[in-house]
Each structure stands twice: as structure tokens, then as C-alpha cells.
CSV table of C-alpha atoms in Angstrom, one decimal:
chain,number,residue,atom,x,y,z
J,293,MET,CA,-14.1,7.0,16.9
J,294,THR,CA,-11.7,5.1,14.5
J,295,GLN,CA,-11.9,6.2,10.9
J,296,LYS,CA,-12.9,3.5,8.5
J,297,PRO,CA,-10.1,2.3,6.2
J,298,THR,CA,-10.3,3.5,2.6
J,299,PHE,CA,-9.1,2.8,-0.9
J,300,GLU,CA,-8.1,5.4,-3.4
J,301,GLU,CA,-7.3,5.0,-7.1
J,302,ARG,CA,-4.2,6.6,-8.6
J,303,GLU,CA,-4.9,7.2,-12.3
J,304,HIS,CA,-2.9,4.7,-14.3
J,305,GLY,CA,-1.2,3.7,-11.1
J,306,PRO,CA,-1.7,1.7,-7.9
J,307,LEU,CA,-4.5,1.3,-5.4
J,308,VAL,CA,-3.7,3.2,-2.3
J,309,ALA,CA,-5.0,1.6,0.9
J,310,LYS,CA,-5.2,3.8,4.0
J,311,GLY,CA,-5.8,2.7,7.6
J,312,ILE,CA,-5.7,-1.0,6.9
J,313,THR,CA,-4.7,-3.2,9.9
J,314,GLN,CA,-5.1,-6.7,8.5
J,315,LEU,CA,-3.5,-7.9,5.3
J,316,ARG,CA,-3.0,-11.5,4.2
J,317,GLY,CA,-1.0,-12.9,1.3
J,318,PRO,CA,-1.9,-15.6,-1.2
J,319,ASP,CA,-0.6,-18.2,1.2
J,320,GLY,CA,-2.9,-17.1,3.9
J,321,GLU,CA,-0.1,-15.7,6.0
J,322,PRO,CA,-0.3,-12.2,7.5
J,323,ILE,CA,1.6,-9.4,5.8
J,324,GLU,CA,2.7,-6.3,7.8
J,325,ALA,CA,0.1,-3.6,7.1
J,326,LYS,CA,1.3,0.0,7.1
J,327,PRO,CA,-0.9,3.1,7.5
J,328,ILE,CA,-0.6,3.9,3.8
J,329,MET,CA,0.2,1.2,1.2
J,330,ALA,CA,0.4,1.3,-2.6
J,331,LEU,CA,-0.9,-2.0,-3.9
J,332,CYS,CA,-0.2,-3.2,-7.4
J,333,ARG,CA,-3.1,-3.4,-9.9
J,334,CYS,CA,-1.3,-3.5,-13.2
J,335,GLY,CA,-0.2,-7.1,-12.6
J,336,ALA,CA,3.4,-6.4,-13.4
J,337,SER,CA,5.0,-5.5,-10.0
J,338,LYS,CA,7.9,-7.7,-8.9
J,339,THR,CA,7.0,-7.0,-5.3
J,340,LYS,CA,3.4,-8.0,-5.3
J,341,PRO,CA,1.1,-7.2,-3.6
J,342,PHE,CA,2.9,-3.9,-3.4
J,343,CYS,CA,3.5,-1.5,-6.2
J,344,ASP,CA,7.1,-1.1,-7.5
J,345,GLY,CA,6.4,1.4,-10.3
J,346,SER,CA,6.1,-1.2,-13.0
J,347,HIS,CA,2.8,0.3,-14.2
J,348,THR,CA,4.7,3.0,-16.0
J,349,GLU,CA,6.9,0.7,-18.0
J,350,ALA,CA,3.9,-1.6,-18.7
J,351,GLY,CA,1.8,1.3,-20.0
J,352,PHE,CA,-1.0,0.4,-17.6
J,353,ASP,CA,-4.2,2.3,-18.3
J,354,SER,CA,-6.7,2.4,-15.4
J,355,THR,CA,-9.5,3.6,-17.6
J,356,THR,CA,-9.7,0.7,-20.1
J,357,GLY,CA,-9.8,-3.0,-20.1
J,358,GLY,CA,-12.1,-4.2,-22.7
J,359,LYS,CA,-15.7,-5.2,-22.4
J,360,PRO,CA,-16.7,-6.2,-18.8
J,361,GLU,CA,-17.3,-9.9,-18.2
J,362,GLY,CA,-20.9,-10.7,-17.5
J,363,PRO,CA,-24.0,-8.5,-17.7
J,364,ASP,CA,-24.8,-6.0,-14.9
J,365,ARG,CA,-28.1,-7.7,-14.1
J,366,LEU,CA,-29.6,-9.0,-10.9
J,367,PHE,CA,-31.0,-12.6,-11.3
J,368,SER,CA,-33.2,-14.1,-8.6
J,369,TYR,CA,-33.5,-17.8,-7.7
J,370,GLU,CA,-36.5,-18.5,-5.5
J,371,GLY,CA,-36.7,-21.3,-3.0
J,372,THR,CA,-39.4,-22.2,-0.6
J,373,ASP,CA,-38.0,-20.3,2.3
J,374,ILE,CA,-35.2,-18.2,0.8
J,375,THR,CA,-34.4,-16.4,-2.4
J,376,VAL,CA,-30.8,-15.9,-3.7
J,377,THR,CA,-29.8,-13.1,-6.0
J,378,PHE,CA,-26.8,-13.1,-8.4
J,379,ASN,CA,-25.1,-10.4,-10.5
J,380,PRO,CA,-22.6,-11.9,-13.0
J,381,ARG,CA,-20.8,-8.5,-13.4
J,382,LEU,CA,-19.6,-8.8,-9.7
J,383,CYS,CA,-18.5,-12.4,-9.9
J,384,SER,CA,-14.7,-13.0,-9.6
J,385,HIS,CA,-15.1,-16.7,-10.2
J,386,ALA,CA,-13.6,-17.6,-6.8
J,387,ALA,CA,-15.8,-20.7,-6.9
J,388,GLN,CA,-16.5,-20.8,-3.2
J,389,CYS,CA,-20.1,-21.7,-4.0
J,390,GLY,CA,-19.2,-24.9,-5.8
J,391,LYS,CA,-16.6,-25.8,-3.2
J,392,LEU,CA,-19.0,-25.5,-0.3
J,393,ALA,CA,-22.4,-26.5,-1.7
J,394,LYS,CA,-22.2,-27.8,-5.3
J,395,HIS,CA,-25.6,-29.5,-4.8
J,396,ILE,CA,-27.1,-26.0,-4.5
J,397,PHE,CA,-24.8,-24.0,-6.7
J,398,ASN,CA,-24.1,-26.0,-9.8
J,399,PRO,CA,-23.1,-24.2,-13.1
J,400,LYS,CA,-24.0,-27.3,-15.1
J,401,ALA,CA,-27.6,-27.3,-13.8
J,402,LYS,CA,-30.6,-25.2,-14.9
J,403,PRO,CA,-31.1,-23.0,-13.0
J,404,TRP,CA,-27.6,-23.1,-11.6
J,405,VAL,CA,-28.8,-21.9,-8.2
J,406,GLN,CA,-31.4,-24.2,-6.5
J,407,PRO,CA,-31.9,-23.1,-2.9
J,408,ASP,CA,-34.3,-26.0,-2.0
J,409,ASN,CA,-31.5,-28.5,-2.8
J,410,GLY,CA,-29.9,-27.8,0.6
J,411,THR,CA,-30.5,-26.2,3.9
J,412,ILE,CA,-30.8,-22.5,4.7
J,413,ASP,CA,-27.6,-22.6,6.7
J,414,GLU,CA,-25.7,-24.0,3.7
J,415,VAL,CA,-27.0,-21.2,1.5
J,416,MET,CA,-26.1,-18.6,4.0
J,417,ASN,CA,-22.6,-20.1,4.5
J,418,VAL,CA,-22.0,-19.8,0.7
J,419,ILE,CA,-23.3,-16.2,0.6
J,420,ALA,CA,-21.0,-15.3,3.5
J,421,ALA,CA,-18.0,-17.0,1.7
J,422,CYS,CA,-18.7,-15.2,-1.6
J,423,PRO,CA,-15.9,-12.6,-1.7
J,424,SER,CA,-17.4,-10.4,-4.3
J,425,GLY,CA,-20.9,-10.0,-3.0
J,426,ALA,CA,-22.2,-11.4,-6.4
J,427,LEU,CA,-24.4,-13.8,-4.4
J,428,ALA,CA,-26.8,-12.3,-1.9
J,429,LEU,CA,-30.1,-12.8,-0.1
J,430,ALA,CA,-33.2,-11.1,-1.5
J,431,GLN,CA,-35.3,-8.6,0.5
J,432,THR,CA,-33.4,-8.6,3.7
J,433,GLU,CA,-31.2,-6.1,5.5
J,434,GLU,CA,-28.5,-8.7,5.8
J,435,ALA,CA,-28.4,-9.4,2.0
J,436,HIS,CA,-24.6,-9.7,2.1
J,437,LEU,CA,-23.4,-11.8,4.9
J,438,ILE,CA,-19.9,-10.6,6.0
J,439,PRO,CA,-17.3,-13.2,7.0
J,440,ASP,CA,-14.7,-12.7,9.7
J,441,ARG,CA,-11.6,-12.4,7.7
J,442,ALA,CA,-8.8,-9.9,7.1
J,443,GLU,CA,-9.7,-6.5,5.6
J,444,ILE,CA,-7.6,-7.3,2.5
J,445,GLU,CA,-6.8,-10.9,1.4
J,446,VAL,CA,-4.8,-11.4,-1.7
J,447,GLN,CA,-6.2,-14.3,-3.7
J,448,LYS,CA,-3.5,-16.4,-5.4
J,449,ASN,CA,-3.6,-15.7,-9.1
J,450,GLY,CA,-6.6,-13.5,-8.5
J,451,PRO,CA,-8.0,-10.3,-7.1
J,452,TYR,CA,-8.0,-8.5,-3.7
J,453,TRP,CA,-10.8,-9.7,-1.5
J,454,VAL,CA,-11.9,-6.7,0.5
J,455,ARG,CA,-13.9,-6.5,3.7
J,456,ASP,CA,-15.1,-3.3,5.5
J,457,VAL,CA,-13.0,-0.8,3.6
J,458,THR,CA,-14.6,2.2,1.9
J,459,SER,CA,-14.6,1.4,-1.8
J,460,PRO,CA,-12.7,3.5,-4.4
J,461,ALA,CA,-14.6,5.5,-7.0
J,462,GLY,CA,-15.5,3.6,-10.2
J,463,GLN,CA,-18.2,1.8,-12.0
J,464,GLN,CA,-20.2,-0.1,-9.5
J,465,ALA,CA,-22.8,-2.8,-10.3
J,466,GLU,CA,-26.4,-3.4,-9.3
J,467,GLY,CA,-26.6,-5.0,-5.9
J,468,MET,CA,-22.9,-4.4,-5.0
J,469,SER,CA,-22.1,-4.5,-1.3
J,470,ASP,CA,-20.3,-1.6,0.3
J,471,ARG,CA,-18.9,-4.0,2.9
J,472,LYS,CA,-17.3,-6.7,0.7
J,473,TYR,CA,-16.1,-6.6,-2.9
J,474,VAL,CA,-13.2,-7.6,-5.1
J,475,LEU,CA,-10.6,-5.4,-6.7
J,476,CYS,CA,-8.6,-6.2,-9.9
J,477,ARG,CA,-4.9,-6.7,-9.5
J,478,CYS,CA,-4.1,-8.3,-12.9
J,479,GLY,CA,-4.8,-5.1,-14.9
J,480,LYS,CA,-7.2,-6.8,-17.3
J,481,SER,CA,-10.7,-6.2,-15.8
J,482,GLY,CA,-13.2,-4.4,-18.0
J,483,ASN,CA,-14.8,-3.0,-14.8
J,484,LYS,CA,-11.8,-1.4,-13.1
J,485,PRO,CA,-11.1,-0.9,-10.3
J,486,TYR,CA,-13.3,-3.9,-9.6
J,487,CYS,CA,-12.5,-7.5,-10.7
J,488,ASP,CA,-14.8,-9.0,-13.3
J,489,GLY,CA,-13.1,-12.4,-13.5
J,490,ALA,CA,-10.9,-11.5,-16.5
J,491,HIS,CA,-7.8,-12.9,-14.8
J,492,LEU,CA,-9.1,-16.5,-15.5
J,493,ALA,CA,-9.7,-16.0,-19.2
J,494,ALA,CA,-6.2,-14.4,-19.4
J,495,LYS,CA,-4.7,-17.2,-17.4
J,496,TRP,CA,-2.9,-14.5,-15.3
J,497,ARG,CA,-0.5,-15.6,-12.7
J,498,ASP,CA,1.2,-13.8,-9.8
J,499,ASP,CA,4.6,-14.8,-11.1
């Protein structure tokens, strides 16, 4: 039986990925995956997504990062046939929901999630596309729908999108999925090693 890929945290250092077979860069192109890879999470490496030791010079601290963005609270949005849950602490602001179904997921509306504004399939497609697992289905064994994508995808100017890799230790949030989540690579998250969307407020860029 093949052992499940894993992530490990190096204190004040990189994220070490073991057993990864699929890695994609910010441009969507495959990157050669090695059995053990040290991935940058300080935001300063010149060889992103790989660590080049810049965390030492940058004084990266893996234990701090300010107050986490968003409360660790599970909100429910009930529709006639389906109920969606949302935890702001998990959200990396990838905005897949607005891209795919703005008529259902609209931050300018109150409530911002209105399941009855679209079809069940549209809601489920958005939940599958949500990389962080912040959006989920209520009261179902398939609360977090898992997309068919690489085990690690590097979002341009954003976090690592992770699928089916054992998560590293750290502060997890209510309703977090063990099968998909997002890891900080800008070094600014208040919920390390997980992304809390701080890269947007900081206007962090890969280069």
C-alpha cells in the first residue's frame, strides 16, 4: 500500500513535502516533483517554490504573523435543498466562488451566500473548486468536494493549494478538511502554517 504524502514544518524554516508526485507552478505547468522537497514559506526565496535558505537572512519566524484574518467560526447559509457552510478563518480569497457563480456567492449581497439563486450543481461545483475548504456542504459525509488536480498547486502571488496530503501540525480551524487546504508561502499569515489571506492585504508578489 502506497504511503500517503505528507507535509512537515521546519521551525523558522521551510515546509518539507514528502512523497509528492504532482506539483504545478503558478503558470499551471508541471514542475518535477522529488521524493523530498523543501518548499519556501517565508516569501523571500529566489528559487520559488523551493527554499534557498533565505528565511535565515529574512529572520522568518514560523510562530508569529499577527492576528489571523477572519474569525474561526462556521456560518451556515440554508437553501431549500442544500445548506452551505463557511469559515472565514480558512478562506484564502482565491475568489473561485465569485468567478464560477457570482449570482450565488456575492460578497456585496446579504447574505453573501444564497443557495437558492442557482442550481445544486452550481453550488457543488463552487465547493469543489474552493481550494481552502472554507466552503462546504452541511450535514453530509461529502462536505468537502475534492477536485481532480495536482497534489500541490502554487497559486500565483498566493498560497499552496494542497490536495490529499497529510497536513502539517499547527492551528487548525473549525470545519477544516483533511483532504484539501491552503498553506501560507508569503510568511505573513496569522494562522501559520495555513494561509489566512494575509498575502492580499500585504500585496505580496512572487517576485
